[in-house]
């Protein structure tokens, strides 16, 4: 069985371990190795049963505890995985792979500070651990420590230059740091190394568009749309919005994206029925409770809810900027909760604990959005509004607020959500003053030419 595992023949390996265990049922190493074989066959639940048998027979079997954590994480049971890695580290606190895997589980659970400490400890023990440098960068990016994240990605690439995913991650950080030319270069490298990587083709084209780099644009766009039509994961829904107005393709892109990154999660179970209360409790979820277009439009909406009928709670998961808009919004809600350091599942669990009746997602698939919160069902009714105007194509988004200019009647079939029509979907504030200073600008010849080209 061990030899067959080494030859990457997990099915035959599993059968040999089964036969060994028939003769010696307490052979804990065979239970552990059979778990490895079953996990490679993508049978994580059966692998977990094997690991359970191994650690039952040998409570200090660190490798089996580590493998058990890997299976639990694959089953989306991050909390239990962390406990399993804790057991793996008990006999040997310097078990590098268990430290790395625990960090992965902590990241999955949204505990990025703890994850970063474990990655850093794994790197101390094994400085050449390129994947640990990479994942440390991901954790640092999640905490908005962007330069540190970039440094970690650079260290990973110094050790292993051909990691396409790291070049892709690095491009995202460079974009956020306002270095678009370098971001495009990283995307080009990632594409050369891993041309089948999910959503990379669209990211590269979108980044080039932002630099007004139109070389071979029509051909690249056409290729991308053909591949999307075939069901390939080539472009994110947000990037696609600037490439086509075809609602059928936008629905397809959103479906592929949500199935890949944010499938419905069942770990929290069904929301229990509860008795009606006097006030409907609304939860607004956004990374943009700051000086941002969404907040400029909606701040007065939050303030003007009828407090006799509604209670409003903000769930903020952006960078936590302390600007004037943030302070205004903190006053405008009944409760304002900073949840940026918490996992998607934990935020959904908190919303359930607060008995949110309607959860309103103000971000959709835009930058720093957290669709995973809604995949875990934060509330009995979940609504998409304002920040993202396309379909999310997710089974857990019940409604989208729109108007008939945004979503004509003929396009309703391309939206998975039920559509709540308003005369105009876009709220706005009555208190924003228009500058009294007249503004004028001359259209230069080059600008006039660009305008003509756009009209053509």
Short mmCIF file of C-alpha atoms in Angstrom, two decimals:
data_model
loop_
_atom_site.label_atom_id
_atom_site.label_comp_id
_atom_site.label_asym_id
_atom_site.label_seq_id
_atom_site.Cartn_x
_atom_site.Cartn_y
_atom_site.Cartn_z
CA UNK A 1 0.00 0.00 0.00
CA UNK A 2 2.79 2.44 0.85
CA UNK A 3 4.55 1.66 -2.42
CA UNK A 4 1.35 2.23 -4.36
CA UNK A 5 0.82 5.57 -2.63
CA UNK A 6 4.34 6.54 -3.71
CA UNK A 7 3.37 5.56 -7.27
CA UNK A 8 0.21 7.72 -6.96
CA UNK A 9 -2.15 4.75 -7.17
CA UNK A 10 -4.45 5.60 -4.24
CA UNK A 11 -7.25 3.20 -5.15
CA UNK A 12 -4.96 0.17 -5.16
CA UNK A 13 -3.17 1.49 -2.07
CA UNK A 14 -6.47 1.77 -0.18
CA UNK A 15 -7.33 -1.84 -1.01
CA UNK A 16 -3.95 -3.08 0.27
CA UNK A 17 -4.33 -1.14 3.52
CA UNK A 18 -7.83 -2.61 3.90
CA UNK A 19 -6.42 -6.11 3.51
CA UNK A 20 -3.65 -5.37 6.03
CA UNK A 21 -6.24 -4.15 8.53
CA UNK A 22 -8.29 -7.31 8.01
CA UNK A 23 -5.37 -9.27 9.50
CA UNK A 24 -4.42 -6.64 12.12
CA UNK A 25 -7.35 -4.35 13.00
CA UNK A 26 -5.28 -2.32 15.52
CA UNK A 27 -2.57 -1.44 12.95
CA UNK A 28 -2.73 2.35 13.51
CA UNK A 29 -0.22 3.22 10.79
CA UNK A 30 -2.34 1.32 8.25
CA UNK A 31 -5.43 3.25 9.37
CA UNK A 32 -3.53 6.52 8.91
CA UNK A 33 -2.19 5.57 5.49
CA UNK A 34 -5.56 4.30 4.32
CA UNK A 35 -6.94 7.69 5.30
CA UNK A 36 -4.29 9.34 3.10
CA UNK A 37 -5.28 7.12 0.17
CA UNK A 38 -9.00 7.83 0.59
CA UNK A 39 -8.34 11.57 0.91
CA UNK A 40 -6.46 11.51 -2.40
CA UNK A 41 -9.55 9.84 -3.87
CA UNK A 42 -11.54 12.87 -2.64
CA UNK A 43 -13.37 10.80 -0.03
CA UNK A 44 -12.65 13.10 2.91
CA UNK A 45 -15.42 11.81 5.20
CA UNK A 46 -14.18 8.21 4.88
CA UNK A 47 -10.60 9.38 5.36
CA UNK A 48 -11.67 11.10 8.57
CA UNK A 49 -13.09 7.81 9.89
CA UNK A 50 -9.69 6.18 9.28
CA UNK A 51 -7.82 8.94 11.08
CA UNK A 52 -10.23 8.65 14.00
CA UNK A 53 -9.39 4.95 14.27
CA UNK A 54 -5.67 5.75 14.15
CA UNK A 55 -5.73 8.34 16.96
CA UNK A 56 -8.07 6.18 19.05
CA UNK A 57 -5.39 3.51 19.03
CA UNK A 58 -2.47 5.94 19.45
CA UNK A 59 -3.49 9.22 21.16
CA UNK A 60 -0.08 10.82 20.54
CA UNK A 61 0.09 9.90 16.83
CA UNK A 62 0.98 13.39 15.57
CA UNK A 63 0.90 12.55 11.85
CA UNK A 64 -2.60 11.11 12.14
CA UNK A 65 -3.84 14.16 14.07
CA UNK A 66 -2.33 16.39 11.38
CA UNK A 67 -3.95 14.38 8.58
CA UNK A 68 -7.24 14.40 10.48
CA UNK A 69 -7.10 18.22 10.53
CA UNK A 70 -6.57 18.28 6.74
CA UNK A 71 -9.68 16.13 6.23
CA UNK A 72 -11.76 18.30 8.58
CA UNK A 73 -10.69 21.45 6.79
CA UNK A 74 -11.68 19.90 3.45
CA UNK A 75 -15.09 19.20 5.01
CA UNK A 76 -15.37 22.91 5.95
CA UNK A 77 -15.04 22.18 9.67
CA UNK A 78 -12.27 24.66 10.42
CA UNK A 79 -12.85 24.86 14.17
CA UNK A 80 -12.48 21.10 14.62
CA UNK A 81 -9.47 21.11 12.29
CA UNK A 82 -7.72 23.64 14.54
CA UNK A 83 -8.33 21.40 17.55
CA UNK A 84 -6.87 18.43 15.64
CA UNK A 85 -3.72 20.41 14.77
CA UNK A 86 -3.44 21.42 18.43
CA UNK A 87 -3.28 17.72 19.29
CA UNK A 88 -0.68 17.11 16.57
CA UNK A 89 1.50 19.86 18.07
CA UNK A 90 1.17 18.65 21.66
CA UNK A 91 3.96 16.04 21.51
CA UNK A 92 6.12 18.22 19.21
CA UNK A 93 5.49 22.01 19.19
CA UNK A 94 7.99 22.32 16.32
CA UNK A 95 6.02 20.08 13.95
CA UNK A 96 6.38 22.47 10.99
CA UNK A 97 3.71 20.97 8.75
CA UNK A 98 1.14 20.98 11.55
CA UNK A 99 1.94 24.64 12.30
CA UNK A 100 1.45 25.47 8.62
CA UNK A 101 -1.79 23.50 8.40
CA UNK A 102 -3.14 25.04 11.61
CA UNK A 103 -2.41 28.45 10.13
CA UNK A 104 -4.42 27.48 7.04
CA UNK A 105 -7.36 26.50 9.24
CA UNK A 106 -7.07 29.70 11.29
CA UNK A 107 -7.12 31.72 8.05
CA UNK A 108 -10.18 29.81 6.89
CA UNK A 109 -11.81 30.69 10.21
CA UNK A 110 -10.95 34.39 9.78
CA UNK A 111 -8.39 34.41 12.63
CA UNK A 112 -5.67 36.05 10.57
CA UNK A 113 -3.50 37.37 13.42
CA UNK A 114 -3.15 33.88 14.87
CA UNK A 115 -2.62 32.41 11.40
CA UNK A 116 0.18 34.90 10.69
CA UNK A 117 1.94 33.88 13.92
CA UNK A 118 1.80 30.19 12.95
CA UNK A 119 3.05 30.88 9.42
CA UNK A 120 5.90 32.97 10.84
CA UNK A 121 6.84 30.18 13.27
CA UNK A 122 6.78 27.60 10.43
CA UNK A 123 9.09 29.88 8.41
CA UNK A 124 11.47 30.19 11.40
CA UNK A 125 11.70 26.40 11.45
CA UNK A 126 11.98 26.05 7.67
CA UNK A 127 13.06 29.27 5.96
CA UNK A 128 12.73 27.72 2.48
CA UNK A 129 9.01 26.93 2.96
CA UNK A 130 7.70 28.87 -0.07
CA UNK A 131 4.03 27.99 0.51
CA UNK A 132 4.23 29.33 4.07
CA UNK A 133 5.61 32.64 2.76
CA UNK A 134 2.78 32.73 0.21
CA UNK A 135 0.01 32.03 2.72
CA UNK A 136 1.50 34.48 5.21
CA UNK A 137 1.12 37.07 2.45
CA UNK A 138 -2.54 36.14 2.03
CA UNK A 139 -3.18 36.49 5.78
CA UNK A 140 -1.38 39.84 5.92
CA UNK A 141 -3.38 41.09 2.94
CA UNK A 142 -6.60 40.13 4.72
CA UNK A 143 -5.49 42.40 7.58
CA UNK A 144 -4.69 45.22 5.13
CA UNK A 145 -0.96 45.02 5.89
CA UNK A 146 -0.34 45.38 2.19
CA UNK A 147 3.38 46.13 2.03
CA UNK A 148 4.13 43.25 4.39
CA UNK A 149 1.96 41.00 2.22
CA UNK A 150 3.88 42.08 -0.87
CA UNK A 151 7.18 41.33 0.88
CA UNK A 152 5.93 37.83 1.75
CA UNK A 153 4.91 37.14 -1.84
CA UNK A 154 8.32 38.34 -3.03
CA UNK A 155 10.05 35.97 -0.60
CA UNK A 156 7.88 33.09 -1.83
CA UNK A 157 8.81 33.89 -5.43
CA UNK A 158 12.49 34.17 -4.59
CA UNK A 159 12.27 30.57 -3.37
CA UNK A 160 9.95 29.31 -6.12
CA UNK A 161 9.66 31.73 -9.08
CA UNK A 162 7.16 29.58 -11.00
CA UNK A 163 4.25 29.82 -8.56
CA UNK A 164 1.60 31.32 -10.84
CA UNK A 165 -0.90 31.80 -8.00
CA UNK A 166 1.62 33.95 -6.10
CA UNK A 167 2.13 36.21 -9.11
CA UNK A 168 -1.67 36.50 -9.29
CA UNK A 169 -1.90 37.38 -5.58
CA UNK A 170 0.97 39.83 -5.92
CA UNK A 171 -0.85 41.60 -8.75
CA UNK A 172 -3.86 42.22 -6.47
CA UNK A 173 -1.64 43.82 -3.84
CA UNK A 174 0.19 45.96 -6.40
CA UNK A 175 -3.15 47.17 -7.72
CA UNK A 176 -4.29 48.16 -4.21
CA UNK A 177 -0.96 49.92 -3.63
CA UNK A 178 -1.55 52.04 -6.75
CA UNK A 179 1.10 50.35 -8.89
CA UNK A 180 -0.96 49.25 -11.93
CA UNK A 181 1.90 48.83 -14.41
CA UNK A 182 3.63 46.34 -12.10
CA UNK A 183 0.28 44.66 -11.41
CA UNK A 184 -0.21 44.00 -15.12
CA UNK A 185 3.33 42.62 -15.40
CA UNK A 186 2.60 40.18 -12.56
CA UNK A 187 -0.62 39.09 -14.21
CA UNK A 188 1.19 38.51 -17.50
CA UNK A 189 3.73 36.33 -15.69
CA UNK A 190 0.98 34.42 -13.87
CA UNK A 191 -0.79 33.78 -17.16
CA UNK A 192 2.40 32.51 -18.81
CA UNK A 193 2.99 30.11 -15.91
CA UNK A 194 -0.58 28.95 -15.38
CA UNK A 195 -2.87 29.83 -18.31
CA UNK A 196 -5.77 27.75 -16.93
CA UNK A 197 -5.89 29.45 -13.52
CA UNK A 198 -9.45 30.45 -12.61
CA UNK A 199 -10.45 34.02 -13.52
CA UNK A 200 -6.90 35.05 -14.38
CA UNK A 201 -7.58 35.80 -18.05
CA UNK A 202 -10.31 38.27 -17.17
CA UNK A 203 -8.24 39.90 -14.42
CA UNK A 204 -5.38 40.45 -16.88
CA UNK A 205 -7.63 42.00 -19.54
CA UNK A 206 -9.41 44.19 -16.98
CA UNK A 207 -6.08 45.44 -15.58
CA UNK A 208 -4.86 46.30 -19.07
CA UNK A 209 -8.08 48.21 -19.76
CA UNK A 210 -7.49 50.29 -16.64
CA UNK A 211 -4.15 51.32 -18.15
CA UNK A 212 -5.81 52.09 -21.51
CA UNK A 213 -3.73 49.31 -23.05
CA UNK A 214 -5.88 48.33 -26.04
CA UNK A 215 -3.34 46.16 -27.87
CA UNK A 216 -5.18 43.21 -29.44
CA UNK A 217 -8.17 44.09 -27.24
CA UNK A 218 -10.92 42.99 -29.64
CA UNK A 219 -9.32 39.59 -30.18
CA UNK A 220 -8.64 38.99 -26.46
CA UNK A 221 -12.17 40.03 -25.56
CA UNK A 222 -13.67 37.75 -28.20
CA UNK A 223 -11.60 34.77 -27.00
CA UNK A 224 -12.61 35.39 -23.40
CA UNK A 225 -16.33 35.57 -24.22
CA UNK A 226 -16.19 32.39 -26.29
CA UNK A 227 -14.53 30.53 -23.42
CA UNK A 228 -17.06 31.90 -20.96
CA UNK A 229 -19.87 30.72 -23.23
CA UNK A 230 -18.32 27.24 -23.02
CA UNK A 231 -18.54 27.41 -19.23
CA UNK A 232 -14.89 28.09 -18.46
CA UNK A 233 -13.90 30.08 -15.36
CA UNK A 234 -12.10 32.85 -17.20
CA UNK A 235 -13.53 36.09 -15.80
CA UNK A 236 -15.04 37.38 -12.58
CA UNK A 237 -18.50 38.98 -12.74
CA UNK A 238 -17.12 42.41 -11.81
CA UNK A 239 -14.51 42.39 -14.58
CA UNK A 240 -17.11 41.18 -17.08
CA UNK A 241 -19.37 44.19 -16.50
CA UNK A 242 -16.96 46.36 -18.49
CA UNK A 243 -16.65 43.83 -21.32
CA UNK A 244 -20.22 43.03 -22.34
CA UNK A 245 -23.80 44.05 -21.63
CA UNK A 246 -25.10 40.56 -22.49
CA UNK A 247 -27.18 39.58 -19.43
CA UNK A 248 -26.99 35.87 -20.25
CA UNK A 249 -23.19 35.95 -20.11
CA UNK A 250 -23.26 38.00 -16.93
CA UNK A 251 -25.53 35.38 -15.33
CA UNK A 252 -23.22 32.59 -16.48
CA UNK A 253 -20.10 34.33 -15.14
CA UNK A 254 -21.77 34.99 -11.79
CA UNK A 255 -22.92 31.37 -11.53
CA UNK A 256 -19.44 30.02 -12.24
CA UNK A 257 -17.90 32.49 -9.77
CA UNK A 258 -20.26 31.80 -6.91
CA UNK A 259 -20.09 28.02 -7.41
CA UNK A 260 -16.28 28.21 -7.28
CA UNK A 261 -15.68 30.72 -4.51
CA UNK A 262 -18.89 31.08 -2.49
CA UNK A 263 -21.07 27.97 -2.68
CA UNK A 264 -23.92 27.68 -0.20
CA UNK A 265 -22.57 26.54 3.19
CA UNK A 266 -24.60 24.35 5.50
CA UNK A 267 -22.35 24.30 8.55
CA UNK A 268 -24.57 26.59 10.63
CA UNK A 269 -27.75 24.67 9.82
CA UNK A 270 -31.18 26.16 9.27
CA UNK A 271 -32.21 29.40 10.97
CA UNK A 272 -34.66 28.61 13.74
CA UNK A 273 -38.14 30.08 13.55
CA UNK A 274 -38.73 32.82 16.07
CA UNK A 275 -41.66 34.81 17.36
CA UNK A 276 -42.35 38.13 15.64
CA UNK A 277 -41.26 41.26 17.46
CA UNK A 278 -42.46 44.85 17.30
CA UNK A 279 -39.49 46.04 15.21
CA UNK A 280 -38.02 44.48 12.08
CA UNK A 281 -34.29 44.12 12.58
CA UNK A 282 -32.20 45.11 9.53
CA UNK A 283 -28.54 44.23 9.09
CA UNK A 284 -26.50 46.24 6.59
CA UNK A 285 -23.20 44.60 5.56
CA UNK A 286 -20.43 46.53 3.81
CA UNK A 287 -16.67 47.10 3.50
CA UNK A 288 -17.43 50.69 2.49
CA UNK A 289 -18.70 52.39 5.64
CA UNK A 290 -16.27 55.26 5.02
CA UNK A 291 -15.67 58.06 2.51
CA UNK A 292 -16.97 55.97 -0.37
CA UNK A 293 -19.65 56.31 -3.03
CA UNK A 294 -21.96 53.74 -1.38
CA UNK A 295 -21.92 55.63 1.91
CA UNK A 296 -22.30 59.06 0.27
CA UNK A 297 -25.47 57.76 -1.36
CA UNK A 298 -26.93 55.77 1.53
CA UNK A 299 -25.93 57.56 4.76
CA UNK A 300 -29.17 59.48 4.99
CA UNK A 301 -31.16 56.34 4.21
CA UNK A 302 -29.70 54.68 7.30
CA UNK A 303 -30.47 57.77 9.39
CA UNK A 304 -34.07 58.11 8.20
CA UNK A 305 -35.35 54.61 8.89
CA UNK A 306 -38.55 54.71 10.96
CA UNK A 307 -37.19 53.78 14.37
CA UNK A 308 -40.68 52.84 15.56
CA UNK A 309 -40.74 50.02 13.01
CA UNK A 310 -37.11 49.18 12.30
CA UNK A 311 -33.89 48.58 14.18
CA UNK A 312 -30.71 48.99 12.13
CA UNK A 313 -27.39 47.24 12.71
CA UNK A 314 -24.23 47.81 10.63
CA UNK A 315 -21.70 45.03 10.07
CA UNK A 316 -18.46 46.71 8.90
CA UNK A 317 -15.65 44.64 7.42
CA UNK A 318 -13.53 47.23 5.60
CA UNK A 319 -10.19 48.64 6.70
CA UNK A 320 -11.75 50.60 9.55
CA UNK A 321 -10.82 54.11 8.38
CA UNK A 322 -11.68 56.73 10.99
CA UNK A 323 -12.95 59.45 8.65
CA UNK A 324 -15.91 61.83 8.87
CA UNK A 325 -18.27 59.49 7.05
CA UNK A 326 -17.38 56.57 9.30
CA UNK A 327 -18.14 58.67 12.38
CA UNK A 328 -21.44 59.82 10.86
CA UNK A 329 -22.47 56.25 10.10
CA UNK A 330 -21.57 55.06 13.59
CA UNK A 331 -24.08 57.60 14.89
CA UNK A 332 -26.66 56.79 12.20
CA UNK A 333 -27.17 53.13 13.06
CA UNK A 334 -28.72 51.73 16.23
CA UNK A 335 -25.65 49.50 16.48
CA UNK A 336 -22.37 49.60 14.54
CA UNK A 337 -20.24 46.45 14.73
CA UNK A 338 -16.70 46.12 13.34
CA UNK A 339 -16.40 42.51 12.16
CA UNK A 340 -13.35 42.77 9.88
CA UNK A 341 -11.27 40.33 11.96
CA UNK A 342 -13.97 37.65 12.02
CA UNK A 343 -14.61 34.83 9.58
CA UNK A 344 -17.58 34.72 7.22
CA UNK A 345 -19.16 31.93 9.25
CA UNK A 346 -18.60 33.78 12.53
CA UNK A 347 -20.17 36.96 11.15
CA UNK A 348 -23.19 35.00 9.93
CA UNK A 349 -23.39 33.31 13.33
CA UNK A 350 -23.30 36.72 15.05
CA UNK A 351 -26.08 38.03 12.79
CA UNK A 352 -28.19 35.01 13.66
CA UNK A 353 -27.50 35.56 17.34
CA UNK A 354 -28.76 39.14 16.98
CA UNK A 355 -31.85 37.78 15.19
CA UNK A 356 -31.39 39.87 12.07
CA UNK A 357 -34.59 39.57 10.03
CA UNK A 358 -33.29 40.99 6.73
CA UNK A 359 -29.61 41.08 5.74
CA UNK A 360 -28.74 43.69 3.09
CA UNK A 361 -25.48 43.17 1.20
CA UNK A 362 -24.14 46.51 -0.06
CA UNK A 363 -21.08 45.07 -1.82
CA UNK A 364 -22.02 42.10 -4.03
CA UNK A 365 -18.89 41.09 -5.94
CA UNK A 366 -17.05 44.42 -5.64
CA UNK A 367 -13.66 44.93 -4.00
CA UNK A 368 -13.38 43.62 -0.41
CA UNK A 369 -16.87 42.06 -0.59
CA UNK A 370 -17.70 39.07 1.64
CA UNK A 371 -20.29 36.96 -0.18
CA UNK A 372 -19.32 34.06 2.07
CA UNK A 373 -21.25 35.68 4.94
CA UNK A 374 -24.47 35.23 3.01
CA UNK A 375 -23.49 31.74 1.85
CA UNK A 376 -23.75 30.83 5.56
CA UNK A 377 -27.21 32.49 5.80
CA UNK A 378 -26.93 35.52 8.04
CA UNK A 379 -30.72 36.09 8.04
CA UNK A 380 -33.97 34.49 6.84
CA UNK A 381 -34.19 37.07 4.04
CA UNK A 382 -31.09 38.30 2.19
CA UNK A 383 -31.05 41.22 -0.24
CA UNK A 384 -28.50 42.62 -2.69
CA UNK A 385 -28.54 46.40 -3.00
CA UNK A 386 -26.68 49.40 -4.36
CA UNK A 387 -22.99 48.42 -4.44
CA UNK A 388 -23.26 45.76 -7.14
CA UNK A 389 -25.90 45.98 -9.83
CA UNK A 390 -25.63 42.59 -11.54
CA UNK A 391 -27.04 39.25 -10.49
CA UNK A 392 -25.04 37.31 -7.91
CA UNK A 393 -26.66 34.08 -9.18
CA UNK A 394 -26.46 32.70 -5.64
CA UNK A 395 -29.19 30.47 -4.20
CA UNK A 396 -28.96 32.32 -0.88
CA UNK A 397 -29.58 35.84 -2.25
CA UNK A 398 -33.34 36.18 -2.22
CA UNK A 399 -33.90 39.66 -3.66
CA UNK A 400 -32.20 42.49 -5.51
CA UNK A 401 -33.46 46.08 -5.34
CA UNK A 402 -33.54 47.69 -8.79
CA UNK A 403 -35.57 49.83 -11.16
CA UNK A 404 -36.81 49.16 -14.68
CA UNK A 405 -34.01 51.13 -16.28
CA UNK A 406 -31.44 48.98 -14.49
CA UNK A 407 -33.29 45.68 -15.08
CA UNK A 408 -35.87 45.88 -17.88
CA UNK A 409 -38.74 43.41 -17.71
CA UNK A 410 -37.19 41.44 -20.58
CA UNK A 411 -34.03 40.85 -18.54
CA UNK A 412 -35.69 39.51 -15.39
CA UNK A 413 -35.08 35.91 -16.49
CA UNK A 414 -31.31 36.47 -16.25
CA UNK A 415 -31.49 37.20 -12.51
CA UNK A 416 -31.64 34.43 -9.95
CA UNK A 417 -32.88 36.88 -7.33
CA UNK A 418 -36.47 38.07 -7.09
CA UNK A 419 -36.54 41.71 -8.18
CA UNK A 420 -37.91 44.45 -5.95
CA UNK A 421 -38.64 47.39 -8.25
CA UNK A 422 -38.51 50.98 -7.03
CA UNK A 423 -39.19 54.05 -9.20
CA UNK A 424 -35.41 54.62 -8.91
CA UNK A 425 -33.12 52.10 -7.22
CA UNK A 426 -30.47 54.73 -6.36
CA UNK A 427 -30.96 56.45 -3.05
CA UNK A 428 -29.21 59.79 -2.54
CA UNK A 429 -28.73 62.34 0.22
CA UNK A 430 -30.56 65.64 0.53
CA UNK A 431 -27.88 67.20 2.73
CA UNK A 432 -24.92 67.15 0.35
CA UNK A 433 -24.10 70.67 -0.77
CA UNK A 434 -23.16 71.39 -4.36
CA UNK A 435 -20.03 73.51 -4.62
CA UNK A 436 -20.92 77.21 -5.16
CA UNK A 437 -17.80 77.64 -7.30
CA UNK A 438 -18.55 77.34 -11.02
CA UNK A 439 -16.38 74.79 -12.77
CA UNK A 440 -15.43 74.89 -16.40
CA UNK A 441 -13.05 72.84 -18.45
CA UNK A 442 -11.94 72.99 -22.02
CA UNK A 443 -12.11 69.83 -24.11
CA UNK A 444 -8.66 69.41 -25.55
CA UNK A 445 -8.26 67.98 -29.07
CA UNK A 446 -7.07 64.61 -27.72
CA UNK A 447 -10.01 64.39 -25.33
CA UNK A 448 -12.41 65.33 -28.14
CA UNK A 449 -10.96 62.55 -30.27
CA UNK A 450 -11.39 60.00 -27.46
CA UNK A 451 -14.99 61.10 -27.08
CA UNK A 452 -15.66 60.62 -30.78
CA UNK A 453 -14.08 57.17 -30.68
CA UNK A 454 -16.25 56.19 -27.73
CA UNK A 455 -19.37 57.35 -29.56
CA UNK A 456 -18.39 55.32 -32.60
#
